XYZ file of C-alpha atoms in Angstrom:
116
model
C 84.947 159.093 248.470
C 82.202 161.106 248.162
C 84.155 164.043 247.005
C 85.425 161.077 243.943
C 81.893 160.370 242.965
C 80.613 164.124 242.656
C 83.800 164.688 240.564
C 83.245 161.751 238.296
C 79.403 162.501 238.069
C 80.463 166.297 236.955
C 82.771 165.002 234.467
C 80.635 163.153 233.277
C 77.427 165.736 232.587
C 80.229 167.658 230.897
C 81.036 165.305 228.813
C 77.119 164.539 227.884
C 76.561 168.394 227.438
C 79.601 168.529 225.224
C 78.120 166.027 222.740
C 74.621 166.644 222.444
C 74.069 169.137 219.573
C 73.548 173.040 219.923
C 69.630 173.245 219.218
C 69.398 175.392 215.897
C 67.391 178.157 215.428
C 63.799 177.400 213.753
C 63.497 179.898 211.218
C 67.279 181.059 210.853
C 67.668 177.476 209.092
C 64.649 178.341 206.361
C 66.053 182.050 206.056
C 68.078 181.711 202.960
C 65.454 179.600 201.559
C 62.649 182.256 201.712
C 64.962 185.165 200.296
C 65.669 183.088 197.527
C 62.425 182.101 197.012
C 61.334 185.814 197.223
C 64.376 186.682 194.996
C 62.668 184.064 192.587
C 59.419 185.584 192.741
C 60.415 189.171 192.144
C 62.702 188.976 189.376
C 61.152 186.115 187.428
C 57.554 185.578 188.138
C 56.322 189.036 188.984
C 57.588 190.057 185.280
C 56.409 187.232 183.287
C 52.722 187.644 185.008
C 52.836 191.500 184.101
C 53.797 190.718 180.698
C 51.200 187.977 179.902
C 48.429 190.199 180.895
C 49.546 193.121 179.151
C 49.207 190.684 175.711
C 45.736 189.047 177.185
C 45.007 193.370 177.378
C 46.030 193.863 173.471
C 44.993 190.584 172.114
C 41.413 191.391 174.070
C 41.172 195.151 172.318
C 42.040 193.851 168.595
C 39.253 194.837 165.894
C 38.798 194.991 162.322
C 41.290 197.210 160.933
C 44.422 197.424 163.223
C 47.186 196.764 161.716
C 49.363 193.903 163.659
C 52.494 192.071 163.352
C 52.454 187.965 164.152
C 54.998 186.389 166.398
C 57.081 185.132 163.266
C 57.088 188.115 161.409
C 53.872 188.329 159.291
C 52.656 191.783 158.747
C 48.974 192.641 158.307
C 45.556 194.126 158.749
C 43.018 192.880 160.131
C 40.263 191.655 158.208
C 38.010 189.426 160.484
C 38.207 188.320 163.937
C 36.520 185.311 166.036
C 37.360 184.315 169.329
C 40.559 182.551 168.530
C 41.041 182.796 165.071
C 42.316 186.459 163.347
C 41.928 186.592 159.281
C 45.011 188.726 158.325
C 45.200 190.432 154.724
C 48.634 190.520 154.013
C 48.337 191.925 150.442
C 45.351 193.265 148.809
C 43.372 190.129 148.198
C 45.553 187.860 149.816
C 44.445 186.449 153.285
C 45.696 184.176 156.027
C 44.440 182.782 159.341
C 46.072 182.455 162.088
C 45.136 182.103 166.007
C 44.821 184.812 168.109
C 47.486 183.859 170.716
C 50.060 184.325 167.837
C 49.239 188.247 167.048
C 52.601 189.841 168.579
C 50.848 192.964 169.049
C 49.499 196.169 166.823
C 52.297 197.409 164.395
C 52.298 201.035 163.806
C 56.090 201.990 163.480
C 56.519 198.793 162.493
C 53.875 199.308 159.106
C 55.011 202.500 158.807
C 58.892 201.617 158.053
C 57.797 198.448 155.915
C 55.958 201.076 153.463
C 58.759 202.879 152.639
């Protein structure tokens, strides 16, 4: 009789062990998420940050007389510059004001092609 009780207890213990879920590995669950975040950072965020820093550096170095182009495609020479506004001379006597953030960059090579 004791043998049957021991056998029944052993069988129920095995069923309980089989029904309980196995403990999951802590970091292994989050490893794919961490890998995706790292890839997102290096493929998207970091290059965008570098580009923004280069653009900010270029805008801070602008001075009167520089030939620039705007993001809308206007070529001109800087006639005046303030903290937020740049006055461009697009033709002799034709001046326009644009926001400093809309300057696309220096246009030395583009300007030479436009003069031809």
